[in-house]
Structure formats: C-alpha cells, structure tokens
Short mmCIF file of C-alpha atoms in Angstrom, two decimals:
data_model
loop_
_atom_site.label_atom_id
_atom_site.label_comp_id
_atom_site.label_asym_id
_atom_site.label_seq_id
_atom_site.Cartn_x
_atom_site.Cartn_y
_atom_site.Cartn_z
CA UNK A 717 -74.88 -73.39 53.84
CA UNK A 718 -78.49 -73.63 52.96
CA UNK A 719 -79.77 -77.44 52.87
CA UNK A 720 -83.63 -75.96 52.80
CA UNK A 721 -84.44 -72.95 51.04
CA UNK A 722 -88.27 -70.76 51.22
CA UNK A 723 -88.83 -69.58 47.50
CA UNK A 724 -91.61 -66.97 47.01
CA UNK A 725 -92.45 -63.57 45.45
CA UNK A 726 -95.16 -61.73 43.58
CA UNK A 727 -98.31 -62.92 42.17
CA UNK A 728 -98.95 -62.84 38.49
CA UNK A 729 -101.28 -60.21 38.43
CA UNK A 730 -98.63 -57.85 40.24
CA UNK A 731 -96.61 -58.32 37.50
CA UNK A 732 -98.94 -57.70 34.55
CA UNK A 733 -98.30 -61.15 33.89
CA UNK A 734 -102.15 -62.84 33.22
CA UNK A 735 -100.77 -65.82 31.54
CA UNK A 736 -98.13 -68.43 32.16
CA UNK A 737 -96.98 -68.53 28.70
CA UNK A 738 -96.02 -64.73 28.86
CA UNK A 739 -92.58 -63.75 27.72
CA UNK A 740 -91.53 -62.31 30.98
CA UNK A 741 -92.24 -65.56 32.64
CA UNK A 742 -89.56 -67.00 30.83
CA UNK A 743 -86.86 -64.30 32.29
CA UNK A 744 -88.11 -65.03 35.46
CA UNK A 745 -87.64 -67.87 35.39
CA UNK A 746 -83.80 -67.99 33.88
CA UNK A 747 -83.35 -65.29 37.37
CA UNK A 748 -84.23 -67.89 39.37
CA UNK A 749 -82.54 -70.89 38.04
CA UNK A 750 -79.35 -68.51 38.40
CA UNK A 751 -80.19 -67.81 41.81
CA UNK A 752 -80.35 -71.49 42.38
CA UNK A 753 -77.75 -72.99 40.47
CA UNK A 754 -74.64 -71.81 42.86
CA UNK A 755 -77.17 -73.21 45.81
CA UNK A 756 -77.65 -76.24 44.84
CA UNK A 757 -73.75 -76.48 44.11
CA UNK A 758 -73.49 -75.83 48.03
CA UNK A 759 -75.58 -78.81 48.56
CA UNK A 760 -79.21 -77.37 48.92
CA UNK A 761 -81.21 -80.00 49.29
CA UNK A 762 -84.93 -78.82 49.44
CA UNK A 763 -86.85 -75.85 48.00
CA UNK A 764 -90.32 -74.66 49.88
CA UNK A 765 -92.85 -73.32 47.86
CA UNK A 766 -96.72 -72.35 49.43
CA UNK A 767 -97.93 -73.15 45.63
CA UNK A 768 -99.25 -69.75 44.97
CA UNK A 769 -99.31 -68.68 41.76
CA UNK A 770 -96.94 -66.85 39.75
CA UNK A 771 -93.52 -67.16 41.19
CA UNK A 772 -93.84 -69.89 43.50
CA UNK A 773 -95.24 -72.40 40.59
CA UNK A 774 -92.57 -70.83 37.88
CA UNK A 775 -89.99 -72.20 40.46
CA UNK A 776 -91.74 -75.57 40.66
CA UNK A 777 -91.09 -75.81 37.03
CA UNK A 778 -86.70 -74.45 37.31
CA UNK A 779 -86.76 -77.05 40.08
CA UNK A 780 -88.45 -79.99 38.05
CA UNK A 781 -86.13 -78.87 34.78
CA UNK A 782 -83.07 -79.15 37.10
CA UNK A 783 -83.78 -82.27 38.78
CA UNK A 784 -82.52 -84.18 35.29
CA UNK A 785 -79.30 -82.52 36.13
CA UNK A 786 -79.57 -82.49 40.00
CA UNK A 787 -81.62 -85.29 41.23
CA UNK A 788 -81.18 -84.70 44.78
CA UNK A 789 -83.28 -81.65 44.69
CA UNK A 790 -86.47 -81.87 45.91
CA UNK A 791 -89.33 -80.03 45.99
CA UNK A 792 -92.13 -79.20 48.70
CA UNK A 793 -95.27 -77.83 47.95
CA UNK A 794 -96.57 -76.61 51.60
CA UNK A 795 -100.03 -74.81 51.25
CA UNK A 796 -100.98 -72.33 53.81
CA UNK A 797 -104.94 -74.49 54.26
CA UNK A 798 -106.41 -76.77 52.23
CA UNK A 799 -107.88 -76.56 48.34
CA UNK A 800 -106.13 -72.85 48.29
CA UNK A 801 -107.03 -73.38 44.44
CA UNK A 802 -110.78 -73.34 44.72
CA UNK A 803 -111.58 -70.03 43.70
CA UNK A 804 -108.86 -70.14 40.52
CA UNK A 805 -110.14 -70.76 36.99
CA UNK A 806 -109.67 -74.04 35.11
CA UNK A 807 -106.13 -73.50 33.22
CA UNK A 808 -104.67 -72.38 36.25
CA UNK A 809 -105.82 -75.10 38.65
CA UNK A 810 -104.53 -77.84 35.88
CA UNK A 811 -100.93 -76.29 36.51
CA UNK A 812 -101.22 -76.18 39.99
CA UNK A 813 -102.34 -79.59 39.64
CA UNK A 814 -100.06 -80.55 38.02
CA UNK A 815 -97.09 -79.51 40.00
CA UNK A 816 -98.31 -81.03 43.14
CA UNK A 817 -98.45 -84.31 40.97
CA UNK A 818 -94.78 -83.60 40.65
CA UNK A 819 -93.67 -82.19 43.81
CA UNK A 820 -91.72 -84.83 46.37
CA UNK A 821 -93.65 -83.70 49.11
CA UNK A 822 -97.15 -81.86 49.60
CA UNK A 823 -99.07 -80.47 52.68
CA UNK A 824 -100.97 -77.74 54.59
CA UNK A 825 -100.62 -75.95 57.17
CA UNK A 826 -103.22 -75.70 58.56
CA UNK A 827 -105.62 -78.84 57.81
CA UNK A 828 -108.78 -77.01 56.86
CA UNK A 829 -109.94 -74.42 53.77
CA UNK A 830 -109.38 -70.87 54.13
CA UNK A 831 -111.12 -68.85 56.87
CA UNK A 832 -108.72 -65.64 57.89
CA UNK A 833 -105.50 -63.97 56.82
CA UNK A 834 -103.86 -64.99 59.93
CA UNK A 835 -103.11 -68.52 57.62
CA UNK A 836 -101.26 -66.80 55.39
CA UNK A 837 -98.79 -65.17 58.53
CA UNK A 838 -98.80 -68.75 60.38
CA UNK A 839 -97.21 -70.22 56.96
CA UNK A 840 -94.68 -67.00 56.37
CA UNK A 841 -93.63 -68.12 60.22
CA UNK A 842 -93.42 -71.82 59.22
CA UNK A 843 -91.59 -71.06 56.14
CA UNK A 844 -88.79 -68.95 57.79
CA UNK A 845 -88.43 -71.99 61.08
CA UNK A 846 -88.09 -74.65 58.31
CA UNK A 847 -85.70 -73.27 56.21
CA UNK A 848 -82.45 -71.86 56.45
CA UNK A 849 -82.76 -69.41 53.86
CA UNK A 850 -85.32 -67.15 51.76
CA UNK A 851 -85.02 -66.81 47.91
CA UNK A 852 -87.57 -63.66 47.03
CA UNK A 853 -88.49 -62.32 44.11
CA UNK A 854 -88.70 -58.93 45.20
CA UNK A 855 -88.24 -55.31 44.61
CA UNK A 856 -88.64 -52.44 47.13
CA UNK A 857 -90.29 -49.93 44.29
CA UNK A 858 -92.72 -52.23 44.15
CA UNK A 859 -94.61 -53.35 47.12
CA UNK A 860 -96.77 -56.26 46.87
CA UNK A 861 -97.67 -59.43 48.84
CA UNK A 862 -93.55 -60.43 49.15
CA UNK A 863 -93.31 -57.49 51.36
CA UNK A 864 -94.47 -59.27 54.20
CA UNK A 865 -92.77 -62.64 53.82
CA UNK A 866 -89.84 -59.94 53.69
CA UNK A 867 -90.21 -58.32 56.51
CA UNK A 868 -90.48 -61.36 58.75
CA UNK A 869 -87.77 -62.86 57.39
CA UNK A 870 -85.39 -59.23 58.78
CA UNK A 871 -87.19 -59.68 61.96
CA UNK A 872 -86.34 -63.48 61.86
CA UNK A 873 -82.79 -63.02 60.91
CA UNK A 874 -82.11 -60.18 63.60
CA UNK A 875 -82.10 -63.80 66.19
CA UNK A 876 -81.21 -66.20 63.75
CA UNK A 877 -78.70 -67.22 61.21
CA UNK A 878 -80.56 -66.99 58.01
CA UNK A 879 -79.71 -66.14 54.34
CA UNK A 880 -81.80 -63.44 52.29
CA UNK A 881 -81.08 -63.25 49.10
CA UNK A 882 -83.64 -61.08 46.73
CA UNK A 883 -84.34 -60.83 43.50
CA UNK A 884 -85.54 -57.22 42.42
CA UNK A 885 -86.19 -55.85 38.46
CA UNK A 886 -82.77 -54.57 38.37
CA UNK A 887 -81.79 -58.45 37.94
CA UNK A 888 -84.52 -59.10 35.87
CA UNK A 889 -83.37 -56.40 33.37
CA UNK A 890 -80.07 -57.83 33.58
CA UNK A 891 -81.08 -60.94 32.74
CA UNK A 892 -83.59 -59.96 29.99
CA UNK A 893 -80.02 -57.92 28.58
CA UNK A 894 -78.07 -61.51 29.07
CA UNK A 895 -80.39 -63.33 26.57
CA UNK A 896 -80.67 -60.60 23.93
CA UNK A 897 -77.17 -60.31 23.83
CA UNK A 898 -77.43 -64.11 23.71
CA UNK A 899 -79.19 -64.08 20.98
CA UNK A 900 -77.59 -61.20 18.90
CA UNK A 901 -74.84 -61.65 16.08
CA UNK A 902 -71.51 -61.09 18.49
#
C-alpha cells in the first residue's frame, strides 16, 4: 500500500507541448487521474511533486480536481532549491504560482537558489526515501529528464520495498483511443 506517492515525468518541451492549454495536456492528464484513482482507493494519502513544469504541475491540477471527491488527498509541492521559477516567463510562473497557493504543503530542499545539478540528484534521493512509491510518466523510446528519477528509483527498489508504476505513450494512445471512442456515435 502506498500512503505517499513521488509523481514526475517529462518536461513540456520534451513533449512538443509549449503551452498548457495544448490538447495533449488534456490526455495526460485523464492517464494520470487513472493511474491515481485505484491509489487513492488503497488509501494514498499524499502525492510529491518537485513543481517542475509539465507533468509535475498537470498532476497538481488531477490532484486539486479530485480533492472535491477525495478530500484526504493532499498535495506537496517540494522544490529541489529555492525560486526554481526565476528564469520561466510570466504565464508560466502565474501557474506555478498558483499551484503552490493551492498545494497543502510547500518546501525546498535545499534552502538556497540554484547553484549545481547535484540539487536536482539530492531531491530524486529525497523523493524516493519519502515515498513509498513512484508514479512516472515515462517511456523508454524516449529518453528525457525522467530517465534518471527512473533509474534511481530500480537502484532504490533493488533494497527496498517500493512500487514503480510508469506511464509510457503506449497508455497515452490508449487513452487518447478511450475518449474518441467516448465521444463517437456507439
């Protein structure tokens, strides 16, 4: 059973996506919820996001849209350092804003602005000893940042009990089918 669960997976940009109103986004999001949905029935209490964009903030938003249904889920926004949306332009650091306005709980890691990469592998390791279980958007035809939050997280479960569970294009294109047939006459 998974009480806390890591959510990540590509940016935007590696998915052609380059804004958050694109079509795609909206299948994306419908894969997660369904990824979540039997989780949360098993009494998942927490979702961890580092607030990057694409993935991690389309989850923020299936996690706010489920807490009128669920209101025991909660969400975390845990940044890897401090004001990791300096460098964004305007729209997007209005969304980021305001998701951390709506998460239940919001930190860094490490309490100071960027300086290295080893941030970003410090919060993958904080990630996987905080949570029993990683939820990754994720597809091994197309490597991207996930692949090293993936990795770690086989290394990590080789010692420890922890639940992978990824989802790759094939479920996307599933999903994308689900709706159109959905929305078709049958």
């Amino acid at each position: 059973m998974v009480k806390v669960l890591a959510v990540s997976g590509y940016k935007p940009f590696e998915l052609g996506v380059f804004n958050k109103d694109h079509p795609s986004v909206q299948f994306i999001k419908a894969a997660m919820k369904k990824a979540l949905l039997p989780m949360i029935e098993e009494e998942l209490e927490w979702i961890l996001i580092s607030g990057q964009l694409g993935v991690e903030l389309w989850t923020a938003e299936v996690v706010f849209d489920l807490q009128s249904e669920y209101p025991e889920l909660k969400l975390a926004v845990i940044t890897p350092f401090l004001e990791q949306e300096s460098n964004w332009n305007e729209t997007n650091k209005e969304w980021y804003s305001t998701i951390l306005m709506q998460a239940d709980f919001v930190d860094s890691i490490t309490k100071k602005g960027y300086e290295k990469p080893w941030q970003f592998r410090l919060k993958n390791q904080f990630f996987l000893e905080k949570s029993e279980g990683l939820l990754l958007l994720y597809d091994h035809e197309k490597e991207g940042s996930p692949k090293y939050l993936y990795e770690l997280a086989l290394d990590y479960q080789k010692q420890h009990d922890y639940r992978i569970e990824l989802i790759t294009f094939y479920d996307l294109q599933m999903i994308v089918e689900e709706e159109q047939f959905k929305q078709s006459d049958f």
